[in-house]
Short mmCIF file of N, CA and C in Angstrom, two decimals:
data_model
loop_
_atom_site.label_atom_id
_atom_site.label_comp_id
_atom_site.label_asym_id
_atom_site.label_seq_id
_atom_site.Cartn_x
_atom_site.Cartn_y
_atom_site.Cartn_z
N TYR J 27 80.77 -31.89 -25.08
CA TYR J 27 82.22 -31.99 -25.61
C TYR J 27 83.28 -32.26 -26.03
N GLY J 28 84.39 -32.78 -26.00
CA GLY J 28 85.33 -32.57 -27.73
C GLY J 28 84.70 -32.63 -28.91
N GLN J 29 85.04 -33.44 -29.83
CA GLN J 29 84.76 -33.37 -31.28
C GLN J 29 83.57 -33.49 -30.50
N THR J 30 81.26 -32.98 -31.37
CA THR J 30 80.60 -33.43 -30.67
C THR J 30 79.77 -32.91 -32.58
N ASP J 31 78.67 -32.72 -33.16
CA ASP J 31 78.05 -32.80 -34.13
C ASP J 31 77.70 -30.81 -33.32
N ILE J 32 77.47 -30.41 -32.58
CA ILE J 32 76.50 -29.17 -32.18
C ILE J 32 78.22 -28.01 -32.42
N PRO J 33 77.65 -27.24 -33.23
CA PRO J 33 78.71 -25.98 -33.72
C PRO J 33 78.98 -25.81 -32.25
N PRO J 34 80.41 -24.75 -32.37
CA PRO J 34 80.62 -24.57 -31.26
C PRO J 34 80.05 -22.86 -31.27
N ARG J 35 79.82 -21.93 -30.12
CA ARG J 35 79.12 -21.00 -30.09
C ARG J 35 79.69 -19.99 -29.54
N GLN J 36 80.09 -18.21 -30.01
CA GLN J 36 80.99 -17.54 -29.42
C GLN J 36 79.71 -16.79 -29.10
N ALA J 37 80.14 -17.00 -27.84
CA ALA J 37 79.62 -15.81 -26.95
C ALA J 37 79.58 -15.30 -26.10
N ARG J 38 79.28 -13.88 -25.85
CA ARG J 38 79.00 -12.74 -25.03
C ARG J 38 78.48 -12.10 -24.01
N PRO J 39 79.50 -12.43 -22.44
CA PRO J 39 79.12 -12.45 -21.00
C PRO J 39 78.11 -10.84 -21.08
N ASP J 40 77.61 -10.63 -20.51
CA ASP J 40 76.87 -9.46 -20.16
C ASP J 40 77.44 -8.68 -18.52
N ARG J 41 77.58 -8.25 -18.98
CA ARG J 41 78.38 -7.66 -17.72
C ARG J 41 78.39 -8.20 -15.86
N ASP J 42 77.29 -8.87 -15.93
CA ASP J 42 78.07 -9.63 -14.69
C ASP J 42 77.70 -10.94 -15.22
N GLY J 43 78.50 -11.88 -16.07
CA GLY J 43 79.35 -12.52 -16.59
C GLY J 43 78.27 -13.41 -17.05
N VAL J 44 77.39 -13.15 -17.52
CA VAL J 44 76.24 -14.42 -18.36
C VAL J 44 76.09 -13.90 -20.04
N THR J 45 75.84 -14.70 -19.39
CA THR J 45 75.03 -15.06 -21.72
C THR J 45 74.71 -16.50 -21.81
N LEU J 46 72.93 -16.06 -22.39
CA LEU J 46 71.85 -16.23 -22.90
C LEU J 46 72.32 -17.19 -24.12
N VAL J 47 72.22 -18.50 -24.10
CA VAL J 47 72.47 -19.58 -25.50
C VAL J 47 71.44 -19.69 -24.96
N GLN J 48 70.89 -20.08 -26.77
CA GLN J 48 69.91 -20.25 -27.12
C GLN J 48 69.48 -21.04 -28.15
N GLY J 49 68.42 -21.84 -28.95
CA GLY J 49 67.90 -23.02 -29.71
C GLY J 49 69.06 -24.34 -29.52
N ILE J 50 68.94 -24.95 -27.96
CA ILE J 50 69.80 -26.27 -28.01
C ILE J 50 68.96 -26.54 -27.74
N ASP J 51 68.33 -28.27 -28.78
CA ASP J 51 67.87 -29.49 -28.54
C ASP J 51 67.54 -30.39 -27.69
N PRO J 52 66.60 -30.42 -26.85
CA PRO J 52 66.33 -31.38 -25.52
C PRO J 52 67.08 -32.66 -25.59
N GLY J 53 68.36 -32.70 -24.45
CA GLY J 53 68.83 -33.79 -24.10
C GLY J 53 70.07 -33.19 -22.76
N SER J 54 70.77 -33.72 -22.94
CA SER J 54 71.50 -33.62 -21.95
C SER J 54 72.90 -33.46 -22.03
N TYR J 55 73.62 -32.90 -21.73
CA TYR J 55 74.62 -32.01 -22.04
C TYR J 55 75.65 -31.09 -20.73
N VAL J 56 77.25 -30.94 -21.52
CA VAL J 56 77.74 -30.28 -20.95
C VAL J 56 78.38 -29.13 -21.65
N PHE J 57 78.39 -27.49 -21.07
CA PHE J 57 79.76 -27.22 -21.70
C PHE J 57 81.32 -26.37 -22.50
N GLN J 58 81.50 -26.65 -22.63
CA GLN J 58 83.34 -26.19 -22.23
C GLN J 58 83.25 -25.16 -22.91
N VAL J 59 84.68 -24.87 -22.70
CA VAL J 59 83.88 -23.22 -22.67
C VAL J 59 85.96 -22.69 -22.90
N ASN J 60 86.30 -22.07 -23.40
CA ASN J 60 87.15 -21.48 -24.07
C ASN J 60 87.49 -20.09 -24.68
N ALA J 61 88.30 -19.38 -23.63
CA ALA J 61 88.72 -18.22 -23.37
C ALA J 61 90.31 -18.16 -22.70
N LYS J 62 90.52 -16.95 -24.14
CA LYS J 62 91.78 -16.36 -24.22
C LYS J 62 92.01 -16.55 -22.64
N GLY J 63 93.67 -15.88 -22.21
CA GLY J 63 93.59 -16.88 -20.68
C GLY J 63 93.30 -16.84 -20.04
N TYR J 64 92.57 -18.76 -20.38
CA TYR J 64 92.39 -19.17 -19.58
C TYR J 64 92.61 -20.39 -19.70
N ALA J 65 92.48 -21.44 -19.20
CA ALA J 65 92.91 -22.68 -19.55
C ALA J 65 91.03 -23.29 -19.81
N LYS J 66 90.81 -24.04 -20.78
CA LYS J 66 89.49 -24.20 -21.17
C LYS J 66 88.93 -25.65 -19.99
N SER J 67 87.98 -24.91 -19.89
CA SER J 67 87.21 -25.19 -18.54
C SER J 67 85.71 -26.08 -18.83
N PHE J 68 85.32 -26.62 -17.64
CA PHE J 68 83.36 -27.05 -18.48
C PHE J 68 82.79 -27.57 -17.43
N SER J 69 81.81 -26.83 -18.19
CA SER J 69 80.51 -27.60 -16.54
C SER J 69 80.46 -29.13 -16.47
N ALA J 70 78.72 -28.46 -14.97
CA ALA J 70 78.24 -30.00 -15.21
C ALA J 70 77.53 -29.97 -15.36
N PRO J 71 76.80 -31.85 -15.81
CA PRO J 71 76.36 -32.19 -17.06
C PRO J 71 75.30 -31.90 -16.50
N PHE J 72 73.65 -30.77 -16.72
CA PHE J 72 72.76 -30.18 -16.80
C PHE J 72 71.92 -30.62 -18.50
N SER J 73 70.71 -30.35 -18.59
CA SER J 73 69.07 -30.78 -18.99
C SER J 73 68.55 -29.99 -19.38
N VAL J 74 68.39 -30.32 -21.60
CA VAL J 74 67.75 -28.67 -21.70
C VAL J 74 66.37 -29.93 -22.11
N THR J 75 65.53 -29.56 -21.81
CA THR J 75 63.75 -29.50 -21.94
C THR J 75 62.84 -28.61 -22.34
N ILE J 76 61.76 -29.81 -22.92
CA ILE J 76 60.64 -28.33 -23.95
C ILE J 76 59.85 -28.74 -22.95
N GLY J 77 60.32 -26.93 -22.83
CA GLY J 77 59.00 -26.81 -21.74
C GLY J 77 59.42 -26.16 -20.66
N GLY J 78 60.56 -26.15 -20.01
CA GLY J 78 61.20 -26.30 -18.95
C GLY J 78 61.30 -26.00 -18.57
N ASP J 79 62.52 -25.44 -17.24
CA ASP J 79 62.90 -23.61 -17.08
C ASP J 79 64.25 -24.12 -17.45
N GLU J 80 65.09 -23.06 -18.26
CA GLU J 80 66.43 -22.20 -18.45
C GLU J 80 66.83 -22.80 -17.59
N PRO J 81 68.29 -23.42 -17.51
CA PRO J 81 68.63 -24.08 -16.21
C PRO J 81 69.87 -23.46 -16.13
N LEU J 82 70.93 -22.65 -15.10
CA LEU J 82 71.60 -21.82 -14.70
C LEU J 82 73.65 -22.38 -14.70
N VAL J 83 73.71 -22.81 -15.63
CA VAL J 83 74.89 -22.82 -15.85
C VAL J 83 75.76 -22.48 -15.67
N GLU J 84 77.10 -22.41 -14.42
CA GLU J 84 78.05 -21.79 -13.96
C GLU J 84 79.20 -22.80 -14.23
N VAL J 85 79.73 -21.82 -15.21
CA VAL J 85 81.75 -22.29 -15.17
C VAL J 85 82.57 -21.63 -14.48
N THR J 86 83.60 -22.01 -13.86
CA THR J 86 84.19 -21.10 -13.15
C THR J 86 85.44 -21.43 -14.52
N MET J 87 86.04 -20.50 -14.43
CA MET J 87 87.68 -19.74 -15.78
C MET J 87 88.54 -19.88 -14.77
N ASN J 88 90.21 -20.12 -15.20
CA ASN J 88 91.05 -20.24 -14.04
C ASN J 88 92.34 -20.27 -14.83
N GLU J 89 94.09 -20.50 -14.84
CA GLU J 89 94.02 -20.32 -15.17
C GLU J 89 95.12 -21.55 -15.68
N GLY J 90 94.25 -22.92 -15.00
CA GLY J 90 95.29 -24.08 -15.20
C GLY J 90 96.39 -23.65 -14.34
N GLY J 91 97.06 -24.88 -15.58
CA GLY J 91 99.14 -25.18 -14.36
C GLY J 91 99.61 -25.02 -16.13
N THR J 92 100.70 -25.11 -15.46
CA THR J 92 101.89 -25.50 -17.42
C THR J 92 102.63 -27.17 -16.73
N ILE J 93 103.36 -27.13 -17.29
CA ILE J 93 104.16 -28.21 -18.07
C ILE J 93 105.56 -27.85 -18.13
N GLU J 94 106.93 -27.62 -18.44
CA GLU J 94 108.54 -27.77 -19.05
C GLU J 94 108.97 -28.71 -18.21
N GLY J 95 110.39 -28.68 -19.51
CA GLY J 95 110.77 -29.72 -19.76
C GLY J 95 112.48 -29.18 -20.27
N ILE J 96 113.03 -30.47 -20.47
CA ILE J 96 113.82 -29.99 -21.97
C ILE J 96 114.25 -31.48 -21.88
N VAL J 97 114.86 -31.39 -23.03
CA VAL J 97 115.46 -32.50 -23.90
C VAL J 97 117.08 -32.48 -25.11
N MET J 98 117.19 -33.36 -24.22
CA MET J 98 118.95 -33.44 -25.31
C MET J 98 119.43 -35.06 -25.90
N ASP J 99 119.73 -34.21 -26.44
CA ASP J 99 120.32 -36.07 -27.22
C ASP J 99 121.68 -36.92 -25.82
N ARG J 100 121.73 -37.81 -25.98
CA ARG J 100 121.99 -38.89 -25.52
C ARG J 100 123.99 -38.01 -25.19
N SER J 101 124.19 -37.23 -25.91
CA SER J 101 125.89 -36.46 -25.14
C SER J 101 125.65 -35.45 -24.65
N GLY J 102 124.32 -35.52 -24.28
CA GLY J 102 123.59 -34.00 -23.10
C GLY J 102 123.40 -33.31 -23.33
N LYS J 103 123.67 -32.54 -25.07
CA LYS J 103 123.98 -31.64 -25.15
C LYS J 103 121.97 -31.47 -25.79
N PRO J 104 122.10 -30.06 -25.86
CA PRO J 104 119.83 -29.38 -25.83
C PRO J 104 120.56 -29.80 -27.49
N LEU J 105 118.33 -30.23 -27.17
CA LEU J 105 118.23 -30.80 -28.26
C LEU J 105 116.08 -30.26 -29.05
N PRO J 106 117.00 -28.80 -29.87
CA PRO J 106 115.42 -28.07 -30.00
C PRO J 106 115.63 -29.01 -31.33
N GLY J 107 114.26 -28.46 -31.39
CA GLY J 107 113.16 -28.96 -33.08
C GLY J 107 112.04 -30.17 -32.58
N VAL J 108 112.41 -30.65 -31.53
CA VAL J 108 111.83 -31.62 -30.97
C VAL J 108 110.64 -31.32 -31.22
N THR J 109 109.36 -32.43 -31.77
CA THR J 109 107.92 -32.09 -30.92
C THR J 109 107.17 -32.30 -29.61
N VAL J 110 106.40 -32.30 -29.41
CA VAL J 110 106.17 -32.51 -28.11
C VAL J 110 104.62 -31.57 -28.51
N VAL J 111 103.68 -33.28 -27.73
CA VAL J 111 102.79 -32.71 -28.23
C VAL J 111 101.76 -33.38 -26.61
N THR J 112 101.22 -32.78 -26.28
CA THR J 112 100.22 -33.33 -25.07
C THR J 112 99.08 -34.49 -25.31
N LEU J 113 98.75 -35.21 -24.23
CA LEU J 113 97.66 -36.14 -24.26
C LEU J 113 97.04 -36.79 -23.42
N PRO J 114 95.52 -37.49 -23.90
CA PRO J 114 95.85 -37.57 -22.20
C PRO J 114 96.29 -38.91 -22.13
N ASN J 115 95.83 -39.23 -20.32
CA ASN J 115 97.14 -39.89 -19.81
C ASN J 115 96.32 -40.96 -20.82
N HIS J 116 95.55 -42.21 -20.85
CA HIS J 116 95.60 -43.09 -20.85
C HIS J 116 95.39 -43.86 -22.04
N LEU J 117 95.44 -42.66 -23.36
CA LEU J 117 95.43 -41.94 -24.73
C LEU J 117 96.91 -44.00 -24.76
N ASP J 118 96.52 -44.44 -25.21
CA ASP J 118 97.38 -45.28 -26.09
C ASP J 118 97.74 -45.04 -27.96
N GLU J 119 98.53 -44.66 -28.76
CA GLU J 119 98.86 -43.97 -29.85
C GLU J 119 99.00 -45.10 -30.83
N ASN J 120 97.59 -45.17 -31.36
CA ASN J 120 97.64 -46.39 -32.50
C ASN J 120 97.50 -46.49 -33.44
N PRO J 121 96.92 -47.44 -34.37
CA PRO J 121 96.17 -46.48 -35.92
C PRO J 121 94.15 -46.96 -35.45
N PHE J 122 94.07 -46.82 -34.44
CA PHE J 122 92.48 -47.46 -34.23
C PHE J 122 92.96 -46.35 -34.01
N THR J 123 93.59 -45.16 -32.70
CA THR J 123 93.05 -44.05 -31.83
C THR J 123 93.57 -42.97 -32.59
N LYS J 124 93.94 -43.29 -33.84
CA LYS J 124 94.39 -41.79 -34.24
C LYS J 124 93.44 -42.01 -36.00
N MET J 125 92.85 -43.13 -35.64
CA MET J 125 91.55 -42.99 -36.83
C MET J 125 90.46 -41.72 -35.81
N PHE J 126 90.16 -41.76 -35.23
CA PHE J 126 89.49 -41.83 -33.75
C PHE J 126 89.06 -40.62 -32.87
N ALA J 127 90.84 -40.30 -32.85
CA ALA J 127 91.62 -39.25 -32.29
C ALA J 127 90.42 -37.66 -32.61
N GLY J 128 89.46 -37.92 -33.80
CA GLY J 128 88.54 -36.94 -33.55
C GLY J 128 87.25 -36.07 -33.04
N ILE J 129 86.39 -37.20 -32.67
CA ILE J 129 85.47 -37.28 -31.92
C ILE J 129 85.72 -38.08 -30.57
N ILE J 130 86.48 -38.46 -29.92
CA ILE J 130 86.69 -38.51 -28.40
C ILE J 130 87.69 -38.08 -27.62
N PRO J 131 86.49 -37.83 -26.64
CA PRO J 131 86.52 -36.05 -25.78
C PRO J 131 87.80 -36.32 -25.28
N PHE J 132 87.76 -35.73 -23.98
CA PHE J 132 88.98 -35.77 -23.50
C PHE J 132 88.71 -33.73 -22.65
N LYS J 133 89.47 -33.76 -21.23
CA LYS J 133 89.22 -32.62 -20.16
C LYS J 133 90.57 -32.28 -19.99
N VAL J 134 91.61 -33.04 -21.20
CA VAL J 134 92.60 -32.31 -21.33
C VAL J 134 93.33 -31.40 -21.59
N THR J 135 94.08 -30.23 -21.88
CA THR J 135 94.37 -29.79 -22.41
C THR J 135 95.70 -30.87 -23.79
N ARG J 136 94.21 -30.78 -25.58
CA ARG J 136 95.55 -30.83 -26.82
C ARG J 136 95.64 -30.28 -27.16
N THR J 137 97.24 -29.81 -27.43
CA THR J 137 98.32 -28.86 -28.05
C THR J 137 99.44 -29.38 -27.89
N SER J 138 100.86 -28.51 -29.17
CA SER J 138 101.49 -28.87 -29.16
C SER J 138 102.82 -27.88 -29.39
N GLY J 139 104.23 -28.45 -29.67
CA GLY J 139 104.63 -27.12 -29.74
C GLY J 139 106.29 -27.65 -29.78
N LYS J 140 107.58 -27.14 -30.52
CA LYS J 140 108.97 -27.61 -30.27
C LYS J 140 109.60 -27.59 -29.64
N THR J 141 110.24 -27.33 -28.82
CA THR J 141 111.52 -27.51 -28.52
C THR J 141 112.86 -26.11 -28.83
N ASP J 142 112.79 -25.38 -27.87
CA ASP J 142 113.49 -24.27 -28.77
C ASP J 142 115.37 -24.73 -28.59
N ALA J 143 116.30 -23.84 -29.05
CA ALA J 143 118.09 -23.83 -28.90
C ALA J 143 118.55 -24.91 -27.57
N GLN J 144 117.55 -24.32 -26.61
CA GLN J 144 117.70 -24.62 -25.45
C GLN J 144 117.15 -25.96 -25.41
N GLY J 145 116.60 -26.27 -25.82
CA GLY J 145 115.68 -27.51 -25.71
C GLY J 145 115.21 -28.07 -25.14
N ALA J 146 114.43 -26.87 -24.81
CA ALA J 146 113.47 -26.00 -23.44
C ALA J 146 112.43 -26.06 -24.39
N TYR J 147 111.75 -27.06 -23.55
CA TYR J 147 109.35 -26.90 -24.14
C TYR J 147 108.22 -26.26 -22.67
N ARG J 148 107.39 -25.80 -22.92
CA ARG J 148 107.47 -24.82 -21.81
C ARG J 148 105.05 -24.86 -22.85
N PHE J 149 104.24 -25.57 -21.61
CA PHE J 149 102.89 -25.47 -22.31
C PHE J 149 102.16 -24.79 -21.07
N THR J 150 101.36 -23.49 -21.09
CA THR J 150 100.28 -22.56 -20.38
C THR J 150 99.07 -23.12 -19.69
N LEU J 151 98.02 -22.74 -19.06
CA LEU J 151 96.96 -22.72 -19.64
C LEU J 151 96.67 -24.63 -19.71
N LEU J 152 96.99 -25.39 -18.88
CA LEU J 152 96.82 -26.67 -18.93
C LEU J 152 95.76 -26.93 -18.48
N ASN J 153 94.14 -27.59 -18.49
CA ASN J 153 93.39 -27.15 -18.00
C ASN J 153 93.83 -28.61 -17.05
N PRO J 154 93.35 -28.29 -15.37
CA PRO J 154 94.28 -30.14 -15.11
C PRO J 154 93.51 -30.51 -15.00
N GLY J 155 94.45 -32.89 -14.79
CA GLY J 155 94.02 -33.36 -15.20
C GLY J 155 95.66 -34.84 -14.67
N THR J 156 95.18 -35.47 -15.59
CA THR J 156 96.10 -36.20 -15.47
C THR J 156 97.40 -36.34 -17.61
N TYR J 157 98.57 -35.62 -17.27
CA TYR J 157 98.53 -36.16 -19.10
C TYR J 157 99.51 -37.16 -19.37
N GLN J 158 100.25 -37.48 -20.87
CA GLN J 158 101.28 -38.13 -20.52
C GLN J 158 101.92 -37.40 -21.95
N LEU J 159 103.14 -37.44 -22.14
CA LEU J 159 103.29 -36.45 -23.00
C LEU J 159 104.29 -37.15 -24.22
N LYS J 160 104.41 -36.93 -25.63
CA LYS J 160 104.73 -37.83 -26.60
C LYS J 160 105.97 -36.20 -26.98
N PHE J 161 106.94 -36.89 -27.40
CA PHE J 161 108.32 -36.34 -28.07
C PHE J 161 108.58 -37.24 -29.18
N ALA J 162 108.33 -36.61 -29.71
CA ALA J 162 108.82 -37.38 -31.77
C ALA J 162 110.31 -36.04 -32.26
N HIS J 163 110.72 -36.51 -33.13
CA HIS J 163 111.58 -35.49 -33.70
C HIS J 163 112.14 -36.71 -35.06
N ALA J 164 112.70 -35.86 -36.54
CA ALA J 164 112.99 -37.02 -37.48
C ALA J 164 113.63 -38.10 -36.96
N ASP J 165 115.07 -37.53 -36.59
CA ASP J 165 116.33 -37.97 -36.57
C ASP J 165 116.60 -39.13 -35.53
N TYR J 166 115.43 -39.97 -33.68
CA TYR J 166 115.00 -39.99 -33.12
C TYR J 166 114.09 -41.00 -32.56
N TYR J 167 113.94 -41.67 -32.09
CA TYR J 167 112.57 -42.54 -32.40
C TYR J 167 111.72 -41.99 -30.99
N ASP J 168 110.47 -42.67 -31.75
CA ASP J 168 109.46 -41.79 -30.42
C ASP J 168 109.27 -41.88 -29.40
N VAL J 169 109.63 -41.26 -28.09
CA VAL J 169 109.16 -40.93 -26.82
C VAL J 169 107.74 -40.98 -25.87
N PHE J 170 107.18 -41.59 -25.62
CA PHE J 170 105.32 -41.80 -24.48
C PHE J 170 106.20 -41.01 -23.18
N LYS J 171 105.74 -40.64 -22.28
CA LYS J 171 105.70 -39.97 -21.08
C LYS J 171 104.09 -40.01 -20.12
N LYS J 172 104.07 -40.74 -18.97
CA LYS J 172 102.68 -41.01 -18.28
C LYS J 172 102.60 -40.52 -17.06
N GLY J 173 101.37 -40.32 -16.88
CA GLY J 173 101.64 -40.07 -15.50
C GLY J 173 101.72 -38.43 -14.95
N HIS J 174 101.24 -37.24 -15.81
CA HIS J 174 101.52 -36.06 -14.67
C HIS J 174 100.53 -34.62 -14.50
N ALA J 175 100.53 -35.27 -13.40
CA ALA J 175 99.68 -34.30 -12.91
C ALA J 175 99.53 -32.92 -12.94
N ILE J 176 99.33 -32.46 -14.02
CA ILE J 176 98.81 -30.96 -13.93
C ILE J 176 97.27 -30.17 -12.65
N GLN J 177 97.74 -29.49 -12.06
CA GLN J 177 97.36 -28.51 -10.95
C GLN J 177 97.16 -27.26 -11.50
N ILE J 178 96.08 -26.29 -11.49
CA ILE J 178 95.69 -25.08 -11.25
C ILE J 178 97.10 -24.28 -10.33
N GLY J 179 97.03 -23.77 -11.00
CA GLY J 179 98.14 -22.26 -9.80
C GLY J 179 100.09 -23.46 -10.39
N GLN J 180 99.82 -24.42 -10.84
CA GLN J 180 101.17 -25.29 -10.10
C GLN J 180 101.17 -24.83 -11.25
N THR J 181 103.39 -25.35 -11.44
CA THR J 181 103.72 -25.33 -12.49
C THR J 181 104.45 -27.25 -12.43
N THR J 182 104.57 -27.89 -13.03
CA THR J 182 105.26 -29.69 -13.34
C THR J 182 106.09 -29.28 -14.10
N THR J 183 107.46 -29.65 -13.25
CA THR J 183 108.24 -29.56 -14.32
C THR J 183 108.93 -31.42 -14.62
N ILE J 184 108.51 -31.09 -15.80
CA ILE J 184 109.05 -33.12 -16.13
C ILE J 184 111.20 -33.12 -16.20
N PRO J 185 111.22 -34.36 -15.59
CA PRO J 185 112.66 -34.86 -15.60
C PRO J 185 112.93 -34.31 -16.97
N THR J 186 114.40 -33.96 -17.24
CA THR J 186 115.42 -33.74 -18.05
C THR J 186 114.78 -35.62 -18.92
N LEU J 187 114.74 -34.77 -20.06
CA LEU J 187 114.54 -36.11 -21.61
C LEU J 187 115.62 -36.81 -21.46
N VAL J 188 116.26 -37.65 -22.74
CA VAL J 188 117.27 -37.96 -22.98
C VAL J 188 116.48 -38.74 -24.79
N MET J 189 116.78 -37.80 -25.22
CA MET J 189 116.21 -39.00 -27.24
C MET J 189 117.21 -40.10 -27.43
N GLN J 190 116.99 -40.84 -27.98
CA GLN J 190 118.34 -42.14 -28.65
C GLN J 190 118.07 -42.43 -29.95
N ARG J 191 119.12 -42.47 -29.94
CA ARG J 191 118.51 -42.67 -32.07
C ARG J 191 117.83 -43.66 -32.29
N GLY J 192 117.83 -44.99 -31.61
CA GLY J 192 117.50 -46.10 -32.21
C GLY J 192 118.27 -47.54 -33.00
N THR J 193 117.46 -47.79 -33.34
CA THR J 193 118.43 -48.97 -33.71
C THR J 193 117.72 -49.55 -35.95
N VAL J 194 119.24 -50.08 -35.36
CA VAL J 194 119.27 -50.09 -37.45
C VAL J 194 118.74 -51.38 -37.80
N ILE J 195 117.91 -51.80 -38.04
CA ILE J 195 117.32 -53.03 -38.83
C ILE J 195 117.54 -53.63 -40.08
N SER J 196 117.85 -53.73 -40.45
CA SER J 196 118.79 -54.93 -42.16
C SER J 196 117.95 -56.73 -42.18
N GLY J 197 118.29 -56.73 -43.24
CA GLY J 197 118.33 -58.13 -43.72
C GLY J 197 118.09 -58.61 -45.25
N ILE J 198 117.78 -59.48 -45.34
CA ILE J 198 117.61 -60.33 -46.74
C ILE J 198 116.22 -60.85 -47.31
N VAL J 199 114.98 -60.48 -47.62
CA VAL J 199 114.01 -60.98 -47.44
C VAL J 199 114.57 -62.40 -48.67
N ARG J 200 113.71 -63.47 -48.51
CA ARG J 200 114.39 -64.61 -49.54
C ARG J 200 112.41 -65.32 -49.39
N VAL J 201 112.03 -65.24 -50.60
CA VAL J 201 110.29 -66.82 -51.02
C VAL J 201 111.65 -67.66 -51.95
N ASP J 202 111.33 -67.81 -51.54
CA ASP J 202 111.47 -69.58 -51.77
C ASP J 202 113.29 -69.91 -51.43
N GLY J 203 113.75 -68.84 -50.68
CA GLY J 203 115.13 -69.51 -50.93
C GLY J 203 115.96 -68.67 -51.67
N LYS J 204 115.34 -67.77 -52.17
CA LYS J 204 116.64 -66.86 -53.13
C LYS J 204 115.90 -65.07 -52.41
N PRO J 205 116.82 -64.44 -52.54
CA PRO J 205 115.77 -62.92 -52.02
C PRO J 205 114.92 -62.40 -52.82
N ALA J 206 114.25 -61.34 -52.54
CA ALA J 206 112.77 -61.27 -53.33
C ALA J 206 114.08 -59.99 -53.02
N ALA J 207 112.76 -58.93 -54.25
CA ALA J 207 112.51 -57.08 -54.41
C ALA J 207 111.15 -57.20 -54.07
N GLN J 208 110.51 -55.81 -54.19
CA GLN J 208 109.54 -54.49 -53.47
C GLN J 208 108.99 -55.96 -52.59
N VAL J 209 109.24 -55.57 -51.61
CA VAL J 209 108.97 -56.70 -50.59
C VAL J 209 107.23 -56.59 -49.77
N LYS J 210 107.27 -55.21 -48.69
CA LYS J 210 107.69 -54.53 -47.86
C LYS J 210 107.21 -55.34 -46.79
N VAL J 211 108.41 -54.67 -45.91
CA VAL J 211 108.79 -55.31 -44.11
C VAL J 211 107.74 -54.14 -43.25
N THR J 212 107.05 -55.03 -43.01
CA THR J 212 106.33 -54.36 -41.39
C THR J 212 106.74 -54.45 -40.19
N VAL J 213 107.47 -53.01 -38.92
CA VAL J 213 107.91 -53.71 -38.03
C VAL J 213 106.95 -53.21 -37.16
N SER J 214 106.17 -54.49 -35.68
CA SER J 214 105.57 -53.75 -34.69
C SER J 214 105.82 -54.61 -33.81
#
């Protein structure tokens, strides 16, 4: 599951809900099933062997959970246009994790959207698990909020988030006591 070398396959179940998937190399697998109107779901791990019986793998689809909230500015006004991203709770965003984001497997639903005119956001069909949310806006510094449990059939409402404009840092770079131009300054 996640971003593997195995290409996704379209599967159409018969009237009993059974789908035959053929041409899988021997090995250990987990099925990830994405279906319109349902949260992403996973099978239990299973193995495929040469000459062995075809495994019967069951995947139970569900409506997942919902997460919602409101973002405001410091004056208490709704803040539209904030990008909200769902992330695995354990993920710390840095250059290393950004570089490998496409190959890190995860069971949470990765999605994003923007706050509306009332500063509200809402994500549905989320796979159960613990999430963190990233809030980003060009005029404010990014905010990460961890530890949001999503459960099947339930709505998790996040307390109102107030975004801050942050601090301006200014100064003069000196080389050998003299102001210098064309110097790269990194803040970390």
